């Protein structure tokens, strides 16, 4: 008696394993966290245009200056508004961090600063007063 396994039977067994390995299921439908990111946090403050093209800065009520970026939230629509933003703080690569350090120190005016990838924005007030 021979114990030969046909190629078609082997493929039927391996196909689901390969598919799950190559395309793992995503739970919750949420955006995958960026590399070097931390848990989500919320910050409230005044949204301003940054010095860099397309950049935005939040003068947080927490005393920090936050450099904001987002692929999904339209920050430009809320410049000059008091907003609450939520997302992970992001640590830049060492080379990128050194390059940005000069601009961020200028934007922060000596205050503590951090980067935040915005995944949600709620308008608190239509002015920063």
PDB file of C-alpha atoms in Angstrom:
ATOM      1  CA  UNK A   1       0.000   0.000   0.000  1.00  0.00           C
ATOM      2  CA  UNK A   2       1.408   3.352  -1.033  1.00  0.00           C
ATOM      3  CA  UNK A   3       0.970   6.581   0.942  1.00  0.00           C
ATOM      4  CA  UNK A   4       1.340   8.989  -1.914  1.00  0.00           C
ATOM      5  CA  UNK A   5      -0.194  12.427  -1.504  1.00  0.00           C
ATOM      6  CA  UNK A   6      -1.301  14.001  -4.703  1.00  0.00           C
ATOM      7  CA  UNK A   7      -0.083  17.462  -5.568  1.00  0.00           C
ATOM      8  CA  UNK A   8      -3.651  18.768  -5.744  1.00  0.00           C
ATOM      9  CA  UNK A   9      -4.374  17.554  -2.184  1.00  0.00           C
ATOM     10  CA  UNK A  10      -1.178  19.149  -0.911  1.00  0.00           C
ATOM     11  CA  UNK A  11      -2.082  22.470  -2.565  1.00  0.00           C
ATOM     12  CA  UNK A  12      -5.555  22.355  -1.036  1.00  0.00           C
ATOM     13  CA  UNK A  13      -3.969  22.023   2.384  1.00  0.00           C
ATOM     14  CA  UNK A  14      -1.238  24.624   1.844  1.00  0.00           C
ATOM     15  CA  UNK A  15      -3.347  27.305   0.101  1.00  0.00           C
ATOM     16  CA  UNK A  16      -5.110  28.614   3.264  1.00  0.00           C
ATOM     17  CA  UNK A  17      -1.841  28.617   5.211  1.00  0.00           C
ATOM     18  CA  UNK A  18      -0.068  30.576   2.478  1.00  0.00           C
ATOM     19  CA  UNK A  19      -2.947  33.041   2.128  1.00  0.00           C
ATOM     20  CA  UNK A  20      -3.070  33.738   5.863  1.00  0.00           C
ATOM     21  CA  UNK A  21       0.695  34.165   5.936  1.00  0.00           C
ATOM     22  CA  UNK A  22       0.783  36.545   2.980  1.00  0.00           C
ATOM     23  CA  UNK A  23      -2.433  38.413   3.826  1.00  0.00           C
ATOM     24  CA  UNK A  24      -3.096  38.369   7.573  1.00  0.00           C
ATOM     25  CA  UNK A  25      -6.593  39.483   8.601  1.00  0.00           C
ATOM     26  CA  UNK A  26      -6.976  43.081   9.808  1.00  0.00           C
ATOM     27  CA  UNK A  27      -9.207  43.461  12.813  1.00  0.00           C
ATOM     28  CA  UNK A  28     -11.371  46.499  13.500  1.00  0.00           C
ATOM     29  CA  UNK A  29     -10.845  48.089  10.085  1.00  0.00           C
ATOM     30  CA  UNK A  30      -8.400  50.560  11.575  1.00  0.00           C
ATOM     31  CA  UNK A  31      -5.391  52.063   9.907  1.00  0.00           C
ATOM     32  CA  UNK A  32      -2.243  50.090  10.715  1.00  0.00           C
ATOM     33  CA  UNK A  33       0.014  51.925  13.186  1.00  0.00           C
ATOM     34  CA  UNK A  34       3.063  53.612  11.746  1.00  0.00           C
ATOM     35  CA  UNK A  35       6.501  52.287  12.551  1.00  0.00           C
ATOM     36  CA  UNK A  36       7.911  53.729  15.743  1.00  0.00           C
ATOM     37  CA  UNK A  37       4.497  54.934  16.933  1.00  0.00           C
ATOM     38  CA  UNK A  38       3.036  54.787  20.394  1.00  0.00           C
ATOM     39  CA  UNK A  39      -0.500  54.380  21.693  1.00  0.00           C
ATOM     40  CA  UNK A  40      -3.178  56.888  20.676  1.00  0.00           C
ATOM     41  CA  UNK A  41      -3.459  60.047  22.687  1.00  0.00           C
ATOM     42  CA  UNK A  42      -5.676  63.108  22.521  1.00  0.00           C
ATOM     43  CA  UNK A  43      -4.461  66.700  22.598  1.00  0.00           C
ATOM     44  CA  UNK A  44      -6.525  69.900  22.611  1.00  0.00           C
ATOM     45  CA  UNK A  45      -5.187  73.229  21.415  1.00  0.00           C
ATOM     46  CA  UNK A  46      -4.972  75.828  18.677  1.00  0.00           C
ATOM     47  CA  UNK A  47      -4.246  74.546  15.155  1.00  0.00           C
ATOM     48  CA  UNK A  48      -1.848  76.701  13.136  1.00  0.00           C
ATOM     49  CA  UNK A  49      -0.083  76.438   9.794  1.00  0.00           C
ATOM     50  CA  UNK A  50       3.495  75.191  10.235  1.00  0.00           C
ATOM     51  CA  UNK A  51       6.680  76.618   8.721  1.00  0.00           C
ATOM     52  CA  UNK A  52       7.116  73.585   6.444  1.00  0.00           C
ATOM     53  CA  UNK A  53       5.026  73.291   3.283  1.00  0.00           C
ATOM     54  CA  UNK A  54       1.861  71.370   4.105  1.00  0.00           C
ATOM     55  CA  UNK A  55       2.826  71.235   7.780  1.00  0.00           C
ATOM     56  CA  UNK A  56       0.594  71.999  10.750  1.00  0.00           C
ATOM     57  CA  UNK A  57       1.344  72.774  14.373  1.00  0.00           C
ATOM     58  CA  UNK A  58      -0.890  72.489  17.415  1.00  0.00           C
ATOM     59  CA  UNK A  59      -0.165  74.746  20.393  1.00  0.00           C
ATOM     60  CA  UNK A  60      -1.457  72.274  22.951  1.00  0.00           C
ATOM     61  CA  UNK A  61      -3.259  73.178  26.151  1.00  0.00           C
ATOM     62  CA  UNK A  62      -0.753  70.749  27.727  1.00  0.00           C
ATOM     63  CA  UNK A  63       2.062  73.258  27.033  1.00  0.00           C
ATOM     64  CA  UNK A  64       3.608  71.175  24.260  1.00  0.00           C
ATOM     65  CA  UNK A  65       3.866  72.131  20.628  1.00  0.00           C
ATOM     66  CA  UNK A  66       2.733  69.262  18.404  1.00  0.00           C
ATOM     67  CA  UNK A  67       3.749  68.893  14.765  1.00  0.00           C
ATOM     68  CA  UNK A  68       0.784  67.230  13.082  1.00  0.00           C
ATOM     69  CA  UNK A  69       0.447  65.113   9.962  1.00  0.00           C
ATOM     70  CA  UNK A  70      -2.397  63.053   8.580  1.00  0.00           C
ATOM     71  CA  UNK A  71      -3.270  61.081   5.487  1.00  0.00           C
ATOM     72  CA  UNK A  72      -6.979  60.956   6.342  1.00  0.00           C
ATOM     73  CA  UNK A  73      -7.904  64.145   8.262  1.00  0.00           C
ATOM     74  CA  UNK A  74      -8.082  67.511   6.459  1.00  0.00           C
ATOM     75  CA  UNK A  75      -6.174  69.716   8.878  1.00  0.00           C
ATOM     76  CA  UNK A  76      -6.107  72.812   6.615  1.00  0.00           C
ATOM     77  CA  UNK A  77      -9.866  73.304   7.080  1.00  0.00           C
ATOM     78  CA  UNK A  78      -9.345  73.922  10.814  1.00  0.00           C
ATOM     79  CA  UNK A  79      -6.411  76.369  10.914  1.00  0.00           C
ATOM     80  CA  UNK A  80      -7.192  79.013  13.546  1.00  0.00           C
ATOM     81  CA  UNK A  81      -9.673  76.746  15.349  1.00  0.00           C
ATOM     82  CA  UNK A  82      -9.368  75.186  18.771  1.00  0.00           C
ATOM     83  CA  UNK A  83      -9.471  71.432  18.115  1.00  0.00           C
ATOM     84  CA  UNK A  84      -9.043  68.100  19.836  1.00  0.00           C
ATOM     85  CA  UNK A  85      -6.867  65.733  17.787  1.00  0.00           C
ATOM     86  CA  UNK A  86      -6.306  62.057  18.443  1.00  0.00           C
ATOM     87  CA  UNK A  87      -3.644  59.703  17.138  1.00  0.00           C
ATOM     88  CA  UNK A  88      -0.326  58.079  17.950  1.00  0.00           C
ATOM     89  CA  UNK A  89       2.721  60.177  18.716  1.00  0.00           C
ATOM     90  CA  UNK A  90       5.400  59.264  16.214  1.00  0.00           C
ATOM     91  CA  UNK A  91       9.126  59.062  16.756  1.00  0.00           C
ATOM     92  CA  UNK A  92      11.023  60.070  13.644  1.00  0.00           C
ATOM     93  CA  UNK A  93      14.092  58.243  12.372  1.00  0.00           C
ATOM     94  CA  UNK A  94      17.353  59.669  13.712  1.00  0.00           C
ATOM     95  CA  UNK A  95      18.319  61.315  10.382  1.00  0.00           C
ATOM     96  CA  UNK A  96      14.856  62.840   9.874  1.00  0.00           C
ATOM     97  CA  UNK A  97      14.773  63.958  13.504  1.00  0.00           C
ATOM     98  CA  UNK A  98      18.071  65.812  13.192  1.00  0.00           C
ATOM     99  CA  UNK A  99      16.934  67.463   9.965  1.00  0.00           C
ATOM    100  CA  UNK A 100      13.662  68.666  11.525  1.00  0.00           C
ATOM    101  CA  UNK A 101      15.114  69.649  14.890  1.00  0.00           C
ATOM    102  CA  UNK A 102      16.062  73.146  13.793  1.00  0.00           C
ATOM    103  CA  UNK A 103      12.583  73.970  12.405  1.00  0.00           C
ATOM    104  CA  UNK A 104      10.741  72.395  15.325  1.00  0.00           C
ATOM    105  CA  UNK A 105      12.719  74.328  17.908  1.00  0.00           C
ATOM    106  CA  UNK A 106      11.840  77.519  16.062  1.00  0.00           C
ATOM    107  CA  UNK A 107       8.140  76.535  15.843  1.00  0.00           C
ATOM    108  CA  UNK A 108       8.059  75.440  19.485  1.00  0.00           C
ATOM    109  CA  UNK A 109       9.688  78.674  20.706  1.00  0.00           C
ATOM    110  CA  UNK A 110      11.607  76.815  23.407  1.00  0.00           C
ATOM    111  CA  UNK A 111       8.646  74.686  24.572  1.00  0.00           C
ATOM    112  CA  UNK A 112       8.553  70.889  24.545  1.00  0.00           C
ATOM    113  CA  UNK A 113       7.459  69.471  21.181  1.00  0.00           C
ATOM    114  CA  UNK A 114       6.381  66.145  19.709  1.00  0.00           C
ATOM    115  CA  UNK A 115       5.000  64.680  16.475  1.00  0.00           C
ATOM    116  CA  UNK A 116       1.463  63.319  16.209  1.00  0.00           C
ATOM    117  CA  UNK A 117      -0.146  61.378  13.338  1.00  0.00           C
ATOM    118  CA  UNK A 118      -3.763  62.563  13.464  1.00  0.00           C
ATOM    119  CA  UNK A 119      -6.433  59.908  12.929  1.00  0.00           C
ATOM    120  CA  UNK A 120      -9.365  61.941  14.306  1.00  0.00           C
ATOM    121  CA  UNK A 121     -10.183  65.643  14.766  1.00  0.00           C
ATOM    122  CA  UNK A 122     -13.017  67.257  16.718  1.00  0.00           C
ATOM    123  CA  UNK A 123     -13.555  71.005  16.541  1.00  0.00           C
ATOM    124  CA  UNK A 124     -13.872  72.531  20.023  1.00  0.00           C
ATOM    125  CA  UNK A 125     -14.280  76.170  18.948  1.00  0.00           C
ATOM    126  CA  UNK A 126     -14.107  78.105  15.679  1.00  0.00           C
ATOM    127  CA  UNK A 127     -11.468  80.385  17.219  1.00  0.00           C
ATOM    128  CA  UNK A 128      -8.449  79.962  19.447  1.00  0.00           C
ATOM    129  CA  UNK A 129      -9.673  82.430  22.116  1.00  0.00           C
TER     130      UNK A 129
END
